[in-house]
Coordinates of C-alpha atoms in Angstrom, one line a residue:
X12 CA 9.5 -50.5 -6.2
X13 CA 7.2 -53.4 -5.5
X14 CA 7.3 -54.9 -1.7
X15 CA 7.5 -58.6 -1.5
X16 CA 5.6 -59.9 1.4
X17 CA 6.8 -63.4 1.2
X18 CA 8.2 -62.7 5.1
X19 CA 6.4 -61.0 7.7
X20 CA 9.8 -60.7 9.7
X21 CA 12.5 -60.3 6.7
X22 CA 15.9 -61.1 7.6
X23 CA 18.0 -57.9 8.6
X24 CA 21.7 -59.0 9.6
X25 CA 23.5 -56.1 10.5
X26 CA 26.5 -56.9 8.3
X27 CA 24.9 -56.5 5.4
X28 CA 23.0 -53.3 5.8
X29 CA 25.5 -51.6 8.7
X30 CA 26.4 -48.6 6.3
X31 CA 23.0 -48.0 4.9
X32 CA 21.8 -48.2 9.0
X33 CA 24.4 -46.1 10.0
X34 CA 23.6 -43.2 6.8
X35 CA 19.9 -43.9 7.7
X36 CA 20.7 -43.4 11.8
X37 CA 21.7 -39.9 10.6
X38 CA 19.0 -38.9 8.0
X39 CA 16.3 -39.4 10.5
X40 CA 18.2 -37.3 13.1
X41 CA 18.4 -34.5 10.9
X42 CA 14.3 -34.9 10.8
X43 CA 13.8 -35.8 14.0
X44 CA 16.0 -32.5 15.4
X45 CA 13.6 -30.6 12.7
X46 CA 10.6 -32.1 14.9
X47 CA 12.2 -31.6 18.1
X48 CA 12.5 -27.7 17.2
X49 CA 9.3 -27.1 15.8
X50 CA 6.9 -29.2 18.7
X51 CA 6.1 -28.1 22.2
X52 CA 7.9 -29.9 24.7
X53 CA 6.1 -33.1 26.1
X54 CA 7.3 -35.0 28.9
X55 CA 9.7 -37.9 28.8
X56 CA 10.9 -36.3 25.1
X57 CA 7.9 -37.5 23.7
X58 CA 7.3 -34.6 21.3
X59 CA 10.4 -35.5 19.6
X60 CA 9.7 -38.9 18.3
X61 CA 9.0 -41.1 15.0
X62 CA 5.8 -43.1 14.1
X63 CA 6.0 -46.2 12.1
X64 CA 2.8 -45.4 8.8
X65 CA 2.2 -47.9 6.5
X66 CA 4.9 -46.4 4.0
X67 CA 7.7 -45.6 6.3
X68 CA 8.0 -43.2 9.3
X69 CA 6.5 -40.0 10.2
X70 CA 6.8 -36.4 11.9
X71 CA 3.0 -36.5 12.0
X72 CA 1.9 -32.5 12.0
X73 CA 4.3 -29.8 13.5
X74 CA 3.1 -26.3 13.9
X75 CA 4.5 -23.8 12.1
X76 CA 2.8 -20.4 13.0
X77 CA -1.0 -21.2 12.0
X78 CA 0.1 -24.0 9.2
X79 CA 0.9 -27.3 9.5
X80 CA 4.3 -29.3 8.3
X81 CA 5.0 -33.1 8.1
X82 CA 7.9 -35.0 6.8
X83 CA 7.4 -38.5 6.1
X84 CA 10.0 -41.3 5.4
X85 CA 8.8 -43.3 2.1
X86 CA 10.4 -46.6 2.2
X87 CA 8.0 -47.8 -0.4
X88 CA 8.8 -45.6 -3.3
X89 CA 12.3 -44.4 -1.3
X90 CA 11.5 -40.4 -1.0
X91 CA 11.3 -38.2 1.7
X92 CA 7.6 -36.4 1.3
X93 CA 7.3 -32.9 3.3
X94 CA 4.2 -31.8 3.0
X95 CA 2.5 -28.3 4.2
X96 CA -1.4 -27.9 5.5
X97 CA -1.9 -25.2 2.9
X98 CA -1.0 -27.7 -0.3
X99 CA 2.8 -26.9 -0.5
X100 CA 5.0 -30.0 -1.1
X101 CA 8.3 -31.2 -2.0
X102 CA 9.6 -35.0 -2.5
X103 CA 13.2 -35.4 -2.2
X104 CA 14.9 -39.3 -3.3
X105 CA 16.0 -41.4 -1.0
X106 CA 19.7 -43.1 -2.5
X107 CA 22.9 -42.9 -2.0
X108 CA 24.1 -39.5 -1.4
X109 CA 26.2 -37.9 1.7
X110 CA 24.5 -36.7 4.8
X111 CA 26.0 -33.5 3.7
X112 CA 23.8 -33.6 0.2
X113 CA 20.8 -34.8 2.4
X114 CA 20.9 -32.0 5.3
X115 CA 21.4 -29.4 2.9
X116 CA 18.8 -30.7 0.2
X117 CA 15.9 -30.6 3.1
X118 CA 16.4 -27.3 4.7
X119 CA 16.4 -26.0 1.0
X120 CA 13.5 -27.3 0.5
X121 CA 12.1 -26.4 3.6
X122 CA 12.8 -22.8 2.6
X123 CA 11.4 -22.7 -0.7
X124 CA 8.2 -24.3 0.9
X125 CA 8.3 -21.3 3.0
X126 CA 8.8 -23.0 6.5
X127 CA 12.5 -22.5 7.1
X128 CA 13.9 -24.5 10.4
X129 CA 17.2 -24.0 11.8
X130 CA 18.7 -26.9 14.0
X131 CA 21.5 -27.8 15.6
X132 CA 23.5 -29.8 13.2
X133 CA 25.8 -32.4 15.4
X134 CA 24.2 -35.7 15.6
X135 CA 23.8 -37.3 19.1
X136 CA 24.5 -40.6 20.3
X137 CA 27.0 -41.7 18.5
X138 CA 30.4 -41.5 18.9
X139 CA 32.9 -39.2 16.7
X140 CA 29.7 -37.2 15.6
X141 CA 30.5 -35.1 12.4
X142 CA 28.2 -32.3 11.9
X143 CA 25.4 -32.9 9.0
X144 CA 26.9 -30.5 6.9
X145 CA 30.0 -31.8 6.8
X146 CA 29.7 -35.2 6.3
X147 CA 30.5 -36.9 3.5
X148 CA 31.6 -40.0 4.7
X149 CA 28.4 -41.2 5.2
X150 CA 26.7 -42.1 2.3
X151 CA 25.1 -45.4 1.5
X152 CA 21.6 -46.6 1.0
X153 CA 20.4 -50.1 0.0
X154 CA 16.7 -49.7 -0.3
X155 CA 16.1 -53.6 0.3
X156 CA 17.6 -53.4 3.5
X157 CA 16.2 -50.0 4.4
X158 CA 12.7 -51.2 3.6
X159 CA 13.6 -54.2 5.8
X160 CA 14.2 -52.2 8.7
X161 CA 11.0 -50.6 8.2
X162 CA 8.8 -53.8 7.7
X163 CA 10.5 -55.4 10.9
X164 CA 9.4 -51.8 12.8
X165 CA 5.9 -51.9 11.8
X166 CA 5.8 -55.6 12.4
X167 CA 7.3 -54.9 15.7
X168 CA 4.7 -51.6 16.1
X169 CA 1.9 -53.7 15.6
X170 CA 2.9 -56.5 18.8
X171 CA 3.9 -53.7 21.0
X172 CA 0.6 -52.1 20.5
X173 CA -1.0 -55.3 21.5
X174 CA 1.1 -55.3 24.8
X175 CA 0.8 -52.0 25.1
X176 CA -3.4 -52.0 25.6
X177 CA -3.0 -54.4 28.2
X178 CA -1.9 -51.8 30.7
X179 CA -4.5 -49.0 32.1
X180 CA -2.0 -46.8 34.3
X181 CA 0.3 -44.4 32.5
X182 CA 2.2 -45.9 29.4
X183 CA 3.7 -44.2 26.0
X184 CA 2.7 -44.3 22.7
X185 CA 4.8 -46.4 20.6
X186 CA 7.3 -44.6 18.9
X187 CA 10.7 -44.3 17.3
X188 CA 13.5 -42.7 19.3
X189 CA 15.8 -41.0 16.7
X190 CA 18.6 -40.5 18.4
X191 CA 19.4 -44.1 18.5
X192 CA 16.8 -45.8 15.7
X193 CA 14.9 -47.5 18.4
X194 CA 11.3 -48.2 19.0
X195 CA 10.0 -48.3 22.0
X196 CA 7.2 -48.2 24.4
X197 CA 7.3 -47.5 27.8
X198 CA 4.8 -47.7 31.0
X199 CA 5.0 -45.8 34.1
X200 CA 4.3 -47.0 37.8
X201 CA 3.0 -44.1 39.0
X202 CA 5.9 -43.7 41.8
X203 CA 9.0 -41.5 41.4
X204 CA 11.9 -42.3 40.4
X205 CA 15.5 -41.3 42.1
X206 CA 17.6 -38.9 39.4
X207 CA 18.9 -40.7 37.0
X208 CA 22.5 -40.8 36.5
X209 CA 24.5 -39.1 33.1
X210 CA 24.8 -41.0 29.9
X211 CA 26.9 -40.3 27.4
X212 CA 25.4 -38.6 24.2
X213 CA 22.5 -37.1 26.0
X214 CA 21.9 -34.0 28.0
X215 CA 21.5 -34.6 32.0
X216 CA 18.3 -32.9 31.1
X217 CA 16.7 -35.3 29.0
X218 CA 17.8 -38.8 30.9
X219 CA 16.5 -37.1 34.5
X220 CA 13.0 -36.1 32.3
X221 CA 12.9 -39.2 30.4
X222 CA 13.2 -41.5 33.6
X223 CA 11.6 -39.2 36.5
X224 CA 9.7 -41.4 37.5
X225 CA 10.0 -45.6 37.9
X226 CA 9.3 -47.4 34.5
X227 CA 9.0 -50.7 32.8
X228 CA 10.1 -50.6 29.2
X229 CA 10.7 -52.2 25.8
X230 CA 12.1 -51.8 22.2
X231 CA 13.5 -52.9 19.2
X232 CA 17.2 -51.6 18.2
X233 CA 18.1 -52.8 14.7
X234 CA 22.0 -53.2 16.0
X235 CA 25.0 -51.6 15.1
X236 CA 28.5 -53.1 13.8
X237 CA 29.4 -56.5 15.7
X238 CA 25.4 -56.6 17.2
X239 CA 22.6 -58.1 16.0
X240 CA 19.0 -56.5 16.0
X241 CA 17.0 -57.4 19.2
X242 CA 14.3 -56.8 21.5
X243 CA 15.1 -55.3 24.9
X244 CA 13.4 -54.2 27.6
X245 CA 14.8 -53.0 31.7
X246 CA 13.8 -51.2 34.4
X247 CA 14.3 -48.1 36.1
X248 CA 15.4 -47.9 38.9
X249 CA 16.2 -52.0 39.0
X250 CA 15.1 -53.6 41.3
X251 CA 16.4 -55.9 43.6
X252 CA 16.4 -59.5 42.1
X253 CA 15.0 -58.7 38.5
X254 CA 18.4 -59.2 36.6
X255 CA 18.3 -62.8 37.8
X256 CA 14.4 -63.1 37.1
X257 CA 13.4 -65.9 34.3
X258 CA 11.6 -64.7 31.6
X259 CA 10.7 -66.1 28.2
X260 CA 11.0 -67.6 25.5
X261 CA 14.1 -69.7 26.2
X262 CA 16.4 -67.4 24.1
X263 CA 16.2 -64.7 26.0
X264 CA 18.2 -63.3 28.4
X265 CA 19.7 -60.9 30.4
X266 CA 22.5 -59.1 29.1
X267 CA 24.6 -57.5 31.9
X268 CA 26.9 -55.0 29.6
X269 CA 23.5 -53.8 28.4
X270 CA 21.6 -53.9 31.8
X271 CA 18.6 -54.9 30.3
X272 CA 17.0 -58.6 29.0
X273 CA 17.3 -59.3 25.3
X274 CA 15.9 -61.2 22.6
X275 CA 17.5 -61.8 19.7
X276 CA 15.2 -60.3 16.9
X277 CA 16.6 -63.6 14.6
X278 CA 14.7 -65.8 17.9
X279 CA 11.4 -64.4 16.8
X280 CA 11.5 -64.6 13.3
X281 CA 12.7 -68.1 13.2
X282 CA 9.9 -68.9 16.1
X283 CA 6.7 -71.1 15.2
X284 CA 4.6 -68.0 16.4
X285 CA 6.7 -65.3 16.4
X286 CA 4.1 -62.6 17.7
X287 CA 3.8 -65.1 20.6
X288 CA 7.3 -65.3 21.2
X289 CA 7.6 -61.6 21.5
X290 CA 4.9 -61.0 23.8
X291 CA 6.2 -64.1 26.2
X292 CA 9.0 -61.9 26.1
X293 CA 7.4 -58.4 26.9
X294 CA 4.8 -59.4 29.5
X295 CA 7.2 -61.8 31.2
X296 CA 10.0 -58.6 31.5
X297 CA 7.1 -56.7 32.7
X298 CA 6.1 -59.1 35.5
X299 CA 9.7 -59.2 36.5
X300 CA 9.9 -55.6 36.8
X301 CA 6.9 -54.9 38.4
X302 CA 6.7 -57.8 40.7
X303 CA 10.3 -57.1 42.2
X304 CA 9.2 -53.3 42.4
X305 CA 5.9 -54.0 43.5
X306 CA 4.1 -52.4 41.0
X307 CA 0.1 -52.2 41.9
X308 CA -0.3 -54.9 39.5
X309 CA -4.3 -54.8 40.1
X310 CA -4.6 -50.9 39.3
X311 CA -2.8 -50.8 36.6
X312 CA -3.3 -53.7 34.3
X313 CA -6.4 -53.8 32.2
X314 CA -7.0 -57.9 33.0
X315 CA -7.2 -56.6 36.2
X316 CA -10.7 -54.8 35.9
X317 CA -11.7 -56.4 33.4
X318 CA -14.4 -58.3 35.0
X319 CA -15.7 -55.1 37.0
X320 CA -17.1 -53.2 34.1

C-alpha cells in the first residue's frame, strides 16, 4: 500500500478510527507482554517498551537462550514481521480479525519458529479486560487510520528526540508504553521521589518503580472514545504552584481531571510551525516543573555547559 506524504501530521480524529485504536491497543499488548517476558528487567519498565522504525513499531532484539527474536509492527505493508537471529521468520497480516485469531496466530507462530513464549493473557489498563484468547469482540482494522497513528508517532518521535538532547542529567529513551499506546519520554531530577500512590490497572510494583524518583515528563496518547489525541506532560511529585504555571502555545493547558498540561495534537497540526509549537510546549512544561521543584537547572541541561567545553 503506497504512503501518501501529502501531510506530515495527518488528521487522526478519534471517532473515526476508535475501534481499529482500541483492536490495535490490544495487539500491541499481546507483543509487548511477549517483550516484557523475554527481556531483563530495566528500571522504570523500560525493558518493556515499543520503538517507533521507519515501517511501524518494534521489539527491537529479545534474547532467547543464545538467539535473538524481534517482532516488528509493519504499518506500511500491514504485517506483523517476527524475525529470528538464526534466519527463521514468519509474517503474519495485519486486517480485521479478532484479538482471539491474532493472540493465537502469533504464539503459533512463535512455536513453529521454535521460540515458544507463554504470557499472561489479560490485557491491562483498560477497563472490562477480556483475556486475548477470548476475545472476539474486538476486531477491526482500518489501515489508513492505523498507518496514521503511526506517522503522527514517528512525527511526534522525531520532536521529542530533539527535546530530549537538550537535557544531560538522566532522561529515557523515547519509547512507546503499550499498556496505554502512549509515547513518551521522561527525565529524571536526580532526587527521590516519595512512593507513589496505586493506580488502577497497574501493579503497585510498577507505578512505585516507574516514579521512584522525582520526574519531568511528556507524551503523545492517541485518545480513546469522547477524547481527542494530545500531547501531555506532568510532574511527579507536583509541585507547589506548577498547575497554575503558563506555558505555551496559547492552546494549551492544564487539565485538572488528568493532572497534567495538554495540548491538543489537532493545535499542532493546524499550527504555522507545528514542530515549534510542540517544543514551546515541552520545554515550557519542563521549566514549570523544574523551576517550581528546583531542579539544578545548570547541571542538568545541555545549554547549560555548552559554552564550557
Amino acid at each position: 500500500m503506497p504512503i501518501s506524504t501529502s501531510e506530515v501530521w495527518p488528521a487522526l480524529p478519534q471517532a473515526a478510527w476508535s475501534e481499529t485504536c482500541a483492536t490495535l491497543q490490544l495487539w500491541m499488548q499481546i507483543v509487548g507482554k511477549i517483550r516484557l517476558a523475554l527481556m531483563p528487567a530495566i528500571n522504570h519498565t523500560w525493558s518493556v517498551t515499543l520503538y517507533p522504525t521507519v515501517r511501524g513499531f518494534t521489539t527491537s532484539p529479545m534474547p532467547y537462550g543464545t538467539r535473538m527474536l524481534q517482532i516488528d509492527f509493519d504499518f506500511i505493508e500491514h504485517v506483523l514481521v517476527i524475525e529470528t537471529s538464526d534466519g527463521a521468520r514468519s509474517v503474519i497480516a495485519l486486517k480485521p480479525i479478532t484479538v482471539s485469531e491474532f493472540y493465537s496466530s502469533v504464539m503459533a507462530e512463535l512455536d513453529r519458529l521454535g521460540t515458544p513464549v507463554r504470557i499472561w493473557p489479560t490485557p491491562v489498563e483498560i477497563a472490562r479486560p477480556i483475556p486475548f484468547e477470548q476475545d472476539d469482540t474486538h476486531q477491526a482494522y482500518d489501515a489508513e487510520y492505523a498507518q496514521r497513528f503511526w506517522r503522527v508517532v514517528l512525527q511526534a518521535s522525531r520532536v521529542f528526540t530533539i527535546f530530549r538532547a537538550r537535557f544531560i542529567g538522566k532522561v529515557s529513551q523515547v519509547h512507546l508504553f503499550w499498556g496505554a499506546m502512549d509515547l513518551a519520554c521522561t527525565r529524571f531530577s536526580g532526587r527521590p521521589a516519595p512512593e507513589h500512590p496505586s493506580m488502577a490497572g497497574l501493579p503497585d510494583r510498577v507505578t512505585r518503580d516507574a516514579y521512584s524518583h522525582e520526574v519531568s515528563s511528556c507524551g503523545f496518547w492517541p485518545g480513546a472514545p469522547g477524547m481527542e489525541p494530545i500531547f501531555y506532560s506532568y510532574a511527579y511529585p507536583e509541585p507547589p504552584g506548577y498547575a497554575q504555571a503558563v506555558v505555551g502555545p496559547d492552546e494549551a493547558s492544564f487539565s485538572t481531571q488528568l493532572g497534567e498540561f495538554v495540548l491538543p495534537y489537532e493545535a499542532v497540526r493546524n499550527a504555522a510551525d507545528p514542530d515549534a509549537a510542540l517544543l514551546d510546549f515541552l520545554q515550557s512544561t519542563y521549566e514549570a516543573a523544574a523551576n517550581y521543584a528546583k531542579w539544578d537547572r545548570m547541571a542538568l541541561e545541555a545549554f547549560a555547559t555548552a559554552g564550557n567545553s
